[in-house]
């Protein structure tokens, strides 16, 4: 069972948690993080979701992302998701999200990081990720159109 902190509309943590999969009450929100890693060539490290993953199987996605667990800050959630999904350790403690998008049930924090990552050094989480690659803007736009 996965627990998430419940936030109010102003992004203040309440003293409540929510069980993943249950419906949030009106006025309750949760936090989601996304990490986009770029190299010096302007390419983004993208991951391919597993074929058996619920929601968008086999599709390509941002470098890493997921929901913050109860007790997580945005930064600790970003660190955890990046390490869990592709085995990459990055210190986010002094990093603020570059962009936050409000969605119906929460807040999406996006981190944009420049890092020269050697793909063969990554450890992919079997349950989530089947492949990773560097992709240019043109590659990504082409993949979106398919």
Short mmCIF file of N, CA, C and O in Angstrom, two decimals:
data_model
loop_
_atom_site.label_atom_id
_atom_site.label_comp_id
_atom_site.label_asym_id
_atom_site.label_seq_id
_atom_site.Cartn_x
_atom_site.Cartn_y
_atom_site.Cartn_z
N UNK A 1 0.85 -1.18 0.00
CA UNK A 1 0.00 0.00 0.00
C UNK A 1 0.89 1.24 0.00
O UNK A 1 1.81 1.36 0.79
N UNK A 2 0.62 2.13 -0.92
CA UNK A 2 1.41 3.35 -1.07
C UNK A 2 0.62 4.53 -0.50
O UNK A 2 -0.53 4.75 -0.87
N UNK A 3 1.25 5.29 0.39
CA UNK A 3 0.62 6.46 0.99
C UNK A 3 1.21 7.74 0.43
O UNK A 3 2.43 7.85 0.28
N UNK A 4 0.34 8.68 0.12
CA UNK A 4 0.75 10.00 -0.37
C UNK A 4 0.26 11.06 0.60
O UNK A 4 -0.82 10.93 1.19
N UNK A 5 1.03 12.13 0.76
CA UNK A 5 0.58 13.28 1.54
C UNK A 5 -0.54 13.98 0.79
O UNK A 5 -0.54 14.04 -0.44
N UNK A 6 -1.47 14.54 1.55
CA UNK A 6 -2.56 15.33 0.97
C UNK A 6 -2.21 16.80 1.16
O UNK A 6 -1.80 17.22 2.25
N UNK A 7 -2.35 17.58 0.09
CA UNK A 7 -2.07 19.01 0.09
C UNK A 7 -3.37 19.78 -0.11
O UNK A 7 -4.32 19.26 -0.70
N UNK A 8 -3.37 21.05 0.33
CA UNK A 8 -4.51 21.90 0.02
C UNK A 8 -4.24 22.64 -1.28
O UNK A 8 -3.19 22.47 -1.90
N UNK A 9 -5.18 23.47 -1.71
CA UNK A 9 -5.07 24.16 -3.00
C UNK A 9 -3.85 25.08 -3.08
O UNK A 9 -3.32 25.35 -4.15
N UNK A 10 -3.34 25.53 -1.92
CA UNK A 10 -2.16 26.40 -1.88
C UNK A 10 -0.86 25.63 -1.71
O UNK A 10 0.17 26.22 -1.42
N UNK A 11 -0.93 24.33 -1.86
CA UNK A 11 0.22 23.43 -1.78
C UNK A 11 0.78 23.31 -0.37
O UNK A 11 1.94 22.97 -0.18
N UNK A 12 -0.05 23.53 0.60
CA UNK A 12 0.35 23.28 1.99
C UNK A 12 -0.03 21.85 2.35
O UNK A 12 -1.15 21.41 2.06
N UNK A 13 0.92 21.14 2.99
CA UNK A 13 0.61 19.79 3.43
C UNK A 13 -0.45 19.85 4.52
O UNK A 13 -0.36 20.68 5.44
N UNK A 14 -1.44 18.98 4.41
CA UNK A 14 -2.40 18.82 5.49
C UNK A 14 -1.79 17.78 6.43
O UNK A 14 -0.70 17.29 6.18
N UNK A 15 -2.48 17.43 7.45
CA UNK A 15 -1.99 16.37 8.35
C UNK A 15 -2.56 15.02 7.96
O UNK A 15 -2.60 14.10 8.76
N UNK A 16 -2.99 14.91 6.70
CA UNK A 16 -3.62 13.68 6.25
C UNK A 16 -2.81 13.02 5.15
O UNK A 16 -2.03 13.67 4.46
N UNK A 17 -3.01 11.71 5.01
CA UNK A 17 -2.42 10.95 3.91
C UNK A 17 -3.55 10.31 3.12
O UNK A 17 -4.70 10.25 3.57
N UNK A 18 -3.19 9.82 1.95
CA UNK A 18 -4.16 9.24 1.04
C UNK A 18 -3.56 7.95 0.51
O UNK A 18 -2.37 7.87 0.22
N UNK A 19 -4.40 6.93 0.36
CA UNK A 19 -3.95 5.64 -0.17
C UNK A 19 -4.07 5.69 -1.69
O UNK A 19 -5.14 6.00 -2.23
N UNK A 20 -2.97 5.39 -2.35
CA UNK A 20 -2.95 5.39 -3.82
C UNK A 20 -4.08 4.50 -4.35
O UNK A 20 -4.31 3.40 -3.86
N UNK A 21 -4.77 5.02 -5.35
CA UNK A 21 -5.85 4.26 -5.97
C UNK A 21 -7.23 4.66 -5.48
O UNK A 21 -8.22 4.41 -6.15
N UNK A 22 -7.30 5.26 -4.31
CA UNK A 22 -8.59 5.73 -3.80
C UNK A 22 -8.85 7.12 -4.36
O UNK A 22 -7.92 7.85 -4.69
N UNK A 23 -10.10 7.50 -4.43
CA UNK A 23 -10.47 8.80 -4.99
C UNK A 23 -10.19 9.91 -3.97
O UNK A 23 -10.53 9.80 -2.79
N UNK A 24 -9.55 10.97 -4.45
CA UNK A 24 -9.29 12.13 -3.59
C UNK A 24 -10.59 12.90 -3.37
O UNK A 24 -11.42 12.99 -4.27
N UNK A 25 -10.71 13.48 -2.18
CA UNK A 25 -11.86 14.34 -1.91
C UNK A 25 -11.68 15.66 -2.65
O UNK A 25 -10.56 16.08 -2.94
N UNK A 26 -12.77 16.33 -2.93
CA UNK A 26 -12.71 17.65 -3.55
C UNK A 26 -11.90 18.58 -2.67
O UNK A 26 -12.08 18.61 -1.45
N UNK A 27 -10.97 19.31 -3.27
CA UNK A 27 -10.11 20.23 -2.52
C UNK A 27 -8.84 19.60 -1.99
O UNK A 27 -8.03 20.27 -1.37
N UNK A 28 -8.66 18.29 -2.23
CA UNK A 28 -7.43 17.60 -1.84
C UNK A 28 -6.56 17.39 -3.07
O UNK A 28 -7.07 17.13 -4.17
N UNK A 29 -5.25 17.48 -2.87
CA UNK A 29 -4.30 17.39 -3.98
C UNK A 29 -3.10 16.55 -3.57
O UNK A 29 -2.83 16.38 -2.39
N UNK A 30 -2.36 16.04 -4.59
CA UNK A 30 -1.12 15.31 -4.31
C UNK A 30 -0.02 15.81 -5.23
O UNK A 30 -0.26 16.57 -6.17
N UNK A 31 1.20 15.40 -4.94
CA UNK A 31 2.39 15.89 -5.63
C UNK A 31 2.99 14.82 -6.52
O UNK A 31 3.17 13.68 -6.10
N UNK A 32 3.31 15.21 -7.76
CA UNK A 32 3.96 14.34 -8.73
C UNK A 32 5.22 15.05 -9.22
O UNK A 32 5.23 16.27 -9.37
N UNK A 33 6.29 14.29 -9.44
CA UNK A 33 7.55 14.87 -9.92
C UNK A 33 7.95 14.23 -11.24
O UNK A 33 7.63 13.07 -11.51
N UNK A 34 8.63 15.02 -12.06
CA UNK A 34 9.17 14.56 -13.35
C UNK A 34 10.59 15.08 -13.47
O UNK A 34 10.85 16.24 -13.15
N UNK A 35 11.50 14.25 -13.94
CA UNK A 35 12.89 14.64 -14.13
C UNK A 35 13.21 14.49 -15.62
O UNK A 35 12.98 13.43 -16.20
N UNK A 36 13.73 15.56 -16.20
CA UNK A 36 14.17 15.56 -17.60
C UNK A 36 15.67 15.83 -17.61
O UNK A 36 16.10 16.92 -17.22
N UNK A 37 16.43 14.86 -18.03
CA UNK A 37 17.89 15.03 -18.10
C UNK A 37 18.28 15.29 -19.55
O UNK A 37 17.87 14.56 -20.46
N UNK A 38 19.09 16.33 -19.73
CA UNK A 38 19.59 16.71 -21.04
C UNK A 38 21.11 16.60 -21.04
O UNK A 38 21.76 16.85 -20.03
N UNK A 39 21.68 16.26 -22.20
CA UNK A 39 23.14 16.25 -22.32
C UNK A 39 23.59 17.55 -23.01
O UNK A 39 22.77 18.40 -23.36
N UNK A 40 24.89 17.68 -23.20
CA UNK A 40 25.44 18.91 -23.78
C UNK A 40 25.08 19.07 -25.26
O UNK A 40 25.25 20.15 -25.82
N UNK A 41 24.55 18.03 -25.88
CA UNK A 41 24.09 18.12 -27.27
C UNK A 41 22.62 18.54 -27.36
O UNK A 41 22.06 18.60 -28.45
N UNK A 42 21.99 18.79 -26.20
CA UNK A 42 20.59 19.17 -26.18
C UNK A 42 19.63 18.00 -26.31
O UNK A 42 18.43 18.20 -26.49
N UNK A 43 20.15 16.79 -26.22
CA UNK A 43 19.29 15.61 -26.29
C UNK A 43 18.74 15.29 -24.90
O UNK A 43 19.41 15.53 -23.89
N UNK A 44 17.53 14.74 -24.87
CA UNK A 44 16.93 14.35 -23.60
C UNK A 44 17.02 12.84 -23.44
O UNK A 44 16.80 12.09 -24.39
N UNK A 45 17.33 12.43 -22.23
CA UNK A 45 17.35 11.01 -21.88
C UNK A 45 15.90 10.59 -21.65
O UNK A 45 15.22 11.13 -20.78
N UNK A 46 15.42 9.67 -22.49
CA UNK A 46 14.04 9.22 -22.36
C UNK A 46 14.02 7.72 -22.04
O UNK A 46 14.97 7.00 -22.31
N UNK A 47 12.93 7.30 -21.43
CA UNK A 47 12.78 5.89 -21.06
C UNK A 47 11.56 5.30 -21.74
O UNK A 47 10.56 5.98 -21.95
N UNK A 48 11.67 4.02 -22.05
CA UNK A 48 10.53 3.30 -22.60
C UNK A 48 9.88 2.49 -21.49
O UNK A 48 10.54 1.69 -20.81
N UNK A 49 8.58 2.70 -21.32
CA UNK A 49 7.85 2.00 -20.28
C UNK A 49 7.73 0.51 -20.62
O UNK A 49 7.69 0.13 -21.78
N UNK A 50 7.68 -0.31 -19.59
CA UNK A 50 7.55 -1.75 -19.79
C UNK A 50 6.24 -2.10 -20.50
O UNK A 50 5.25 -1.37 -20.37
N UNK A 51 6.24 -3.20 -21.22
CA UNK A 51 5.07 -3.63 -21.98
C UNK A 51 3.90 -4.01 -21.07
O UNK A 51 2.75 -3.92 -21.46
N UNK A 52 4.21 -4.42 -19.85
CA UNK A 52 3.17 -4.85 -18.91
C UNK A 52 2.80 -3.75 -17.91
O UNK A 52 1.99 -3.98 -17.02
N UNK A 53 3.38 -2.57 -18.08
CA UNK A 53 3.10 -1.44 -17.17
C UNK A 53 1.70 -0.91 -17.42
O UNK A 53 1.30 -0.68 -18.56
N UNK A 54 0.93 -0.73 -16.35
CA UNK A 54 -0.40 -0.17 -16.49
C UNK A 54 -0.29 1.30 -16.88
O UNK A 54 0.46 2.05 -16.28
N UNK A 55 -0.99 1.70 -17.88
CA UNK A 55 -0.92 3.08 -18.34
C UNK A 55 0.24 3.31 -19.29
O UNK A 55 1.38 3.31 -18.88
N UNK A 56 -0.05 3.47 -20.54
CA UNK A 56 0.91 3.78 -21.59
C UNK A 56 2.04 2.75 -21.72
O UNK A 56 3.22 3.11 -21.80
N UNK A 57 1.71 1.46 -21.80
CA UNK A 57 2.76 0.44 -21.96
C UNK A 57 3.50 0.64 -23.28
O UNK A 57 2.93 1.06 -24.28
N UNK A 58 4.80 0.35 -23.26
CA UNK A 58 5.70 0.41 -24.42
C UNK A 58 5.98 1.81 -24.94
O UNK A 58 6.77 1.97 -25.86
N UNK A 59 5.33 2.83 -24.41
CA UNK A 59 5.56 4.18 -24.91
C UNK A 59 6.79 4.80 -24.26
O UNK A 59 7.21 4.42 -23.17
N UNK A 60 7.35 5.79 -24.95
CA UNK A 60 8.52 6.51 -24.45
C UNK A 60 8.05 7.65 -23.56
O UNK A 60 7.01 8.27 -23.81
N UNK A 61 8.83 7.94 -22.52
CA UNK A 61 8.45 8.91 -21.51
C UNK A 61 9.68 9.76 -21.15
O UNK A 61 10.79 9.49 -21.61
N UNK A 62 9.47 10.74 -20.30
CA UNK A 62 10.56 11.56 -19.78
C UNK A 62 11.57 10.67 -19.06
O UNK A 62 11.32 9.48 -18.85
N UNK A 63 12.66 11.24 -18.60
CA UNK A 63 13.71 10.46 -17.97
C UNK A 63 13.17 9.63 -16.80
O UNK A 63 13.44 8.44 -16.71
N UNK A 64 12.44 10.26 -15.90
CA UNK A 64 11.89 9.55 -14.73
C UNK A 64 10.78 10.39 -14.12
O UNK A 64 10.70 11.60 -14.34
N UNK A 65 9.95 9.74 -13.33
CA UNK A 65 8.90 10.49 -12.65
C UNK A 65 7.98 9.58 -11.88
O UNK A 65 7.98 8.37 -12.04
N UNK A 66 7.20 10.23 -11.02
CA UNK A 66 6.23 9.49 -10.22
C UNK A 66 5.68 10.34 -9.10
O UNK A 66 6.05 11.50 -8.95
N UNK A 67 4.83 9.74 -8.32
CA UNK A 67 4.19 10.45 -7.22
C UNK A 67 5.09 10.49 -6.00
O UNK A 67 5.81 9.53 -5.70
N UNK A 68 5.03 11.62 -5.29
CA UNK A 68 5.75 11.75 -4.03
C UNK A 68 5.06 10.88 -2.98
O UNK A 68 3.82 10.84 -2.92
N UNK A 69 5.83 10.17 -2.20
CA UNK A 69 5.29 9.35 -1.12
C UNK A 69 5.13 10.20 0.13
O UNK A 69 5.74 11.27 0.25
N UNK A 70 4.32 9.71 1.06
CA UNK A 70 4.14 10.43 2.33
C UNK A 70 5.50 10.69 2.96
O UNK A 70 6.35 9.80 3.03
N UNK A 71 5.73 11.93 3.35
CA UNK A 71 7.00 12.33 3.95
C UNK A 71 8.01 12.88 2.97
O UNK A 71 8.98 13.52 3.37
N UNK A 72 7.81 12.65 1.68
CA UNK A 72 8.71 13.17 0.65
C UNK A 72 8.55 14.67 0.49
O UNK A 72 7.45 15.19 0.59
N UNK A 73 9.65 15.33 0.18
CA UNK A 73 9.58 16.66 -0.40
C UNK A 73 9.61 16.45 -1.91
O UNK A 73 9.85 15.33 -2.39
N UNK A 74 9.41 17.50 -2.67
CA UNK A 74 9.52 17.39 -4.11
C UNK A 74 10.91 16.88 -4.49
O UNK A 74 11.06 16.00 -5.34
N UNK A 75 11.94 17.42 -3.82
CA UNK A 75 13.32 17.05 -4.14
C UNK A 75 13.62 15.59 -3.79
O UNK A 75 14.26 14.89 -4.58
N UNK A 76 13.19 15.13 -2.62
CA UNK A 76 13.48 13.74 -2.25
C UNK A 76 12.72 12.78 -3.16
O UNK A 76 13.22 11.71 -3.48
N UNK A 77 11.51 13.17 -3.58
CA UNK A 77 10.75 12.33 -4.51
C UNK A 77 11.47 12.25 -5.86
O UNK A 77 11.56 11.17 -6.46
N UNK A 78 12.00 13.38 -6.35
CA UNK A 78 12.73 13.39 -7.62
C UNK A 78 13.98 12.50 -7.53
O UNK A 78 14.25 11.71 -8.44
N UNK A 79 14.72 12.63 -6.45
CA UNK A 79 15.92 11.79 -6.25
C UNK A 79 15.55 10.31 -6.23
O UNK A 79 16.20 9.50 -6.88
N UNK A 80 14.51 9.97 -5.47
CA UNK A 80 14.10 8.58 -5.33
C UNK A 80 13.63 8.00 -6.66
O UNK A 80 14.04 6.92 -7.05
N UNK A 81 12.76 8.72 -7.37
CA UNK A 81 12.23 8.22 -8.63
C UNK A 81 13.34 8.01 -9.66
O UNK A 81 13.37 7.00 -10.37
N UNK A 82 14.27 8.96 -9.75
CA UNK A 82 15.38 8.85 -10.70
C UNK A 82 16.24 7.63 -10.37
O UNK A 82 16.62 6.86 -11.26
N UNK A 83 16.54 7.44 -9.10
CA UNK A 83 17.37 6.31 -8.69
C UNK A 83 16.64 4.98 -8.88
O UNK A 83 17.20 4.02 -9.39
N UNK A 84 15.37 4.93 -8.49
CA UNK A 84 14.60 3.69 -8.63
C UNK A 84 14.46 3.28 -10.10
O UNK A 84 14.63 2.10 -10.42
N UNK A 85 14.14 4.23 -10.95
CA UNK A 85 13.80 3.89 -12.33
C UNK A 85 15.01 3.62 -13.22
O UNK A 85 14.97 2.73 -14.07
N UNK A 86 16.09 4.40 -13.04
CA UNK A 86 17.25 4.19 -13.93
C UNK A 86 18.58 4.06 -13.19
O UNK A 86 19.63 3.96 -13.81
N UNK A 87 18.55 4.06 -11.85
CA UNK A 87 19.77 3.83 -11.08
C UNK A 87 20.73 5.00 -11.07
O UNK A 87 21.92 4.83 -10.79
N UNK A 88 20.24 6.21 -11.32
CA UNK A 88 21.11 7.39 -11.36
C UNK A 88 20.92 8.22 -10.10
O UNK A 88 19.80 8.59 -9.75
N UNK A 89 22.03 8.51 -9.41
CA UNK A 89 21.99 9.35 -8.21
C UNK A 89 22.31 10.79 -8.58
O UNK A 89 23.36 11.06 -9.14
N UNK A 90 21.39 11.69 -8.26
CA UNK A 90 21.58 13.13 -8.44
C UNK A 90 21.06 13.79 -7.17
O UNK A 90 20.00 13.44 -6.67
N UNK A 91 21.82 14.74 -6.65
CA UNK A 91 21.42 15.48 -5.45
C UNK A 91 20.52 16.65 -5.86
O UNK A 91 20.96 17.57 -6.53
N UNK A 92 19.28 16.60 -5.44
CA UNK A 92 18.30 17.63 -5.76
C UNK A 92 18.08 18.62 -4.61
O UNK A 92 17.25 19.50 -4.73
N UNK A 93 18.81 18.47 -3.52
CA UNK A 93 18.50 19.24 -2.32
C UNK A 93 18.59 20.75 -2.51
O UNK A 93 17.87 21.49 -1.85
N UNK A 94 19.43 21.22 -3.40
CA UNK A 94 19.55 22.66 -3.65
C UNK A 94 18.94 23.05 -5.00
O UNK A 94 19.25 24.10 -5.55
N UNK A 95 18.05 22.18 -5.52
CA UNK A 95 17.45 22.41 -6.84
C UNK A 95 15.95 22.64 -6.66
O UNK A 95 15.29 21.91 -5.94
N UNK A 96 15.47 23.67 -7.32
CA UNK A 96 14.03 23.92 -7.34
C UNK A 96 13.47 23.41 -8.66
O UNK A 96 14.17 23.41 -9.67
N UNK A 97 12.21 23.03 -8.66
CA UNK A 97 11.60 22.64 -9.94
C UNK A 97 11.64 23.83 -10.91
O UNK A 97 11.48 24.97 -10.50
N UNK A 98 11.89 23.53 -12.17
CA UNK A 98 11.90 24.60 -13.18
C UNK A 98 10.49 25.01 -13.57
O UNK A 98 10.28 26.11 -14.08
N UNK A 99 9.55 24.12 -13.35
CA UNK A 99 8.18 24.37 -13.78
C UNK A 99 7.25 23.54 -12.90
O UNK A 99 7.55 22.39 -12.59
N UNK A 100 6.15 24.13 -12.48
CA UNK A 100 5.09 23.40 -11.80
C UNK A 100 3.81 23.62 -12.57
O UNK A 100 3.46 24.75 -12.90
N UNK A 101 3.15 22.53 -12.88
CA UNK A 101 1.86 22.59 -13.58
C UNK A 101 0.80 22.04 -12.64
O UNK A 101 0.93 20.93 -12.12
N UNK A 102 -0.23 22.83 -12.44
CA UNK A 102 -1.36 22.37 -11.64
C UNK A 102 -2.24 21.50 -12.51
O UNK A 102 -2.53 21.85 -13.65
N UNK A 103 -2.66 20.36 -11.98
CA UNK A 103 -3.63 19.53 -12.69
C UNK A 103 -4.80 19.28 -11.75
O UNK A 103 -4.78 19.73 -10.60
N UNK A 104 -5.82 18.64 -12.23
CA UNK A 104 -7.06 18.51 -11.48
C UNK A 104 -6.87 18.04 -10.05
O UNK A 104 -7.49 18.58 -9.13
N UNK A 105 -6.00 17.06 -9.84
CA UNK A 105 -5.83 16.48 -8.51
C UNK A 105 -4.49 16.76 -7.85
O UNK A 105 -4.14 16.12 -6.87
N UNK A 106 -3.72 17.71 -8.41
CA UNK A 106 -2.44 17.93 -7.77
C UNK A 106 -1.51 18.88 -8.48
O UNK A 106 -1.93 19.74 -9.26
N UNK A 107 -0.23 18.69 -8.20
CA UNK A 107 0.84 19.55 -8.66
C UNK A 107 1.90 18.68 -9.33
O UNK A 107 2.37 17.71 -8.74
N UNK A 108 2.29 19.02 -10.56
CA UNK A 108 3.36 18.35 -11.29
C UNK A 108 4.59 19.23 -11.26
O UNK A 108 4.59 20.31 -11.85
N UNK A 109 5.65 18.79 -10.58
CA UNK A 109 6.92 19.52 -10.56
C UNK A 109 7.86 18.92 -11.60
O UNK A 109 8.08 17.70 -11.62
N UNK A 110 8.41 19.77 -12.46
CA UNK A 110 9.34 19.34 -13.51
C UNK A 110 10.74 19.87 -13.21
O UNK A 110 10.92 21.07 -13.03
N UNK A 111 11.71 18.96 -13.18
CA UNK A 111 13.11 19.30 -12.99
C UNK A 111 13.83 19.11 -14.32
O UNK A 111 13.68 18.07 -14.97
N UNK A 112 14.63 20.10 -14.71
CA UNK A 112 15.43 20.03 -15.92
C UNK A 112 16.89 20.02 -15.50
O UNK A 112 17.38 20.99 -14.91
N UNK A 113 17.59 18.95 -15.81
CA UNK A 113 18.96 18.74 -15.33
C UNK A 113 19.87 18.51 -16.53
O UNK A 113 19.50 17.79 -17.46
N UNK A 114 21.06 19.10 -16.51
CA UNK A 114 22.06 18.77 -17.53
C UNK A 114 23.07 17.83 -16.90
O UNK A 114 23.68 18.16 -15.88
N UNK A 115 23.25 16.69 -17.54
CA UNK A 115 24.14 15.66 -17.01
C UNK A 115 24.60 14.78 -18.17
O UNK A 115 23.79 14.39 -19.01
N UNK A 116 25.89 14.50 -18.21
CA UNK A 116 26.41 13.59 -19.23
C UNK A 116 26.32 12.18 -18.67
O UNK A 116 27.15 11.77 -17.87
N UNK A 117 25.29 11.45 -19.06
CA UNK A 117 25.01 10.12 -18.53
C UNK A 117 25.45 9.06 -19.54
O UNK A 117 25.10 9.14 -20.72
N UNK A 118 26.20 8.09 -19.05
CA UNK A 118 26.59 6.95 -19.88
C UNK A 118 25.50 5.89 -19.75
O UNK A 118 25.29 5.34 -18.67
N UNK A 119 24.79 5.62 -20.83
CA UNK A 119 23.64 4.73 -20.78
C UNK A 119 23.99 3.34 -20.26
O UNK A 119 23.20 2.72 -19.53
N UNK A 120 25.15 2.84 -20.61
CA UNK A 120 25.54 1.49 -20.19
C UNK A 120 25.79 1.40 -18.68
O UNK A 120 25.86 0.31 -18.13
N UNK A 121 25.88 2.54 -18.01
CA UNK A 121 26.10 2.56 -16.56
C UNK A 121 24.79 2.57 -15.77
O UNK A 121 24.81 2.46 -14.56
N UNK A 122 23.66 2.69 -16.45
CA UNK A 122 22.37 2.78 -15.78
C UNK A 122 21.84 1.39 -15.43
O UNK A 122 22.11 0.41 -16.11
N UNK A 123 21.07 1.35 -14.35
CA UNK A 123 20.39 0.12 -13.93
C UNK A 123 18.90 0.38 -14.04
O UNK A 123 18.33 1.15 -13.26
N UNK A 124 18.26 -0.25 -15.01
CA UNK A 124 16.84 -0.02 -15.26
C UNK A 124 15.97 -0.86 -14.33
O UNK A 124 16.22 -2.05 -14.16
N UNK A 125 14.96 -0.23 -13.78
CA UNK A 125 14.03 -0.93 -12.90
C UNK A 125 13.11 -1.81 -13.76
O UNK A 125 12.29 -1.31 -14.52
N UNK A 126 13.23 -3.12 -13.60
CA UNK A 126 12.51 -4.06 -14.46
C UNK A 126 11.00 -3.80 -14.47
O UNK A 126 10.36 -3.87 -15.52
N UNK A 127 10.43 -3.48 -13.33
CA UNK A 127 8.98 -3.31 -13.22
C UNK A 127 8.47 -2.08 -13.98
O UNK A 127 7.29 -1.99 -14.28
N UNK A 128 9.36 -1.15 -14.28
CA UNK A 128 8.94 0.12 -14.87
C UNK A 128 9.51 0.39 -16.26
O UNK A 128 8.82 0.89 -17.14
N UNK A 129 10.80 0.10 -16.44
CA UNK A 129 11.54 0.60 -17.61
C UNK A 129 12.15 -0.54 -18.40
O UNK A 129 12.85 -1.38 -17.85
N UNK A 130 11.90 -0.55 -19.74
CA UNK A 130 12.51 -1.58 -20.57
C UNK A 130 13.70 -1.08 -21.37
O UNK A 130 14.53 -1.88 -21.80
N UNK A 131 13.81 0.26 -21.56
CA UNK A 131 14.90 0.77 -22.38
C UNK A 131 15.08 2.26 -22.10
O UNK A 131 14.15 2.92 -21.64
N UNK A 132 16.25 2.79 -22.41
CA UNK A 132 16.52 4.22 -22.36
C UNK A 132 17.33 4.61 -23.58
O UNK A 132 18.01 3.76 -24.18
N UNK A 133 17.23 5.87 -23.97
CA UNK A 133 18.06 6.37 -25.07
C UNK A 133 18.08 7.89 -25.03
O UNK A 133 17.22 8.52 -24.40
N UNK A 134 19.07 8.47 -25.70
CA UNK A 134 19.12 9.91 -25.90
C UNK A 134 18.29 10.23 -27.14
O UNK A 134 18.38 9.53 -28.15
N UNK A 135 17.51 11.30 -27.07
CA UNK A 135 16.68 11.69 -28.21
C UNK A 135 16.75 13.19 -28.41
O UNK A 135 16.68 13.97 -27.45
N UNK A 136 16.88 13.59 -29.67
CA UNK A 136 16.88 15.02 -30.01
C UNK A 136 15.45 15.55 -30.00
O UNK A 136 14.48 14.78 -29.99
N UNK A 137 15.32 16.86 -30.05
CA UNK A 137 14.00 17.48 -30.13
C UNK A 137 13.25 16.95 -31.36
O UNK A 137 12.07 16.60 -31.28
N UNK A 138 13.94 16.86 -32.50
CA UNK A 138 13.32 16.36 -33.73
C UNK A 138 12.86 14.91 -33.56
O UNK A 138 11.76 14.55 -34.00
N UNK A 139 13.70 14.08 -32.91
CA UNK A 139 13.32 12.68 -32.65
C UNK A 139 12.04 12.62 -31.81
O UNK A 139 11.13 11.86 -32.11
N UNK A 140 12.01 13.42 -30.77
CA UNK A 140 10.86 13.41 -29.85
C UNK A 140 9.60 13.88 -30.56
O UNK A 140 8.53 13.27 -30.43
N UNK A 141 9.71 14.95 -31.34
CA UNK A 141 8.54 15.43 -32.07
C UNK A 141 8.03 14.40 -33.07
O UNK A 141 6.82 14.23 -33.24
N UNK A 142 8.94 13.70 -33.71
CA UNK A 142 8.55 12.63 -34.63
C UNK A 142 7.84 11.50 -33.87
O UNK A 142 6.82 10.98 -34.32
N UNK A 143 8.36 11.14 -32.71
CA UNK A 143 7.76 10.06 -31.91
C UNK A 143 6.35 10.47 -31.44
O UNK A 143 5.46 9.62 -31.39
N UNK A 144 6.15 11.73 -31.12
CA UNK A 144 4.84 12.20 -30.68
C UNK A 144 3.81 12.07 -31.80
O UNK A 144 2.66 11.71 -31.56
N UNK A 145 4.25 12.35 -33.04
CA UNK A 145 3.33 12.30 -34.19
C UNK A 145 2.93 10.88 -34.56
O UNK A 145 1.92 10.69 -35.23
N UNK A 146 3.73 9.89 -34.19
CA UNK A 146 3.44 8.49 -34.57
C UNK A 146 2.27 7.92 -33.84
O UNK A 146 1.80 8.04 -32.90
#
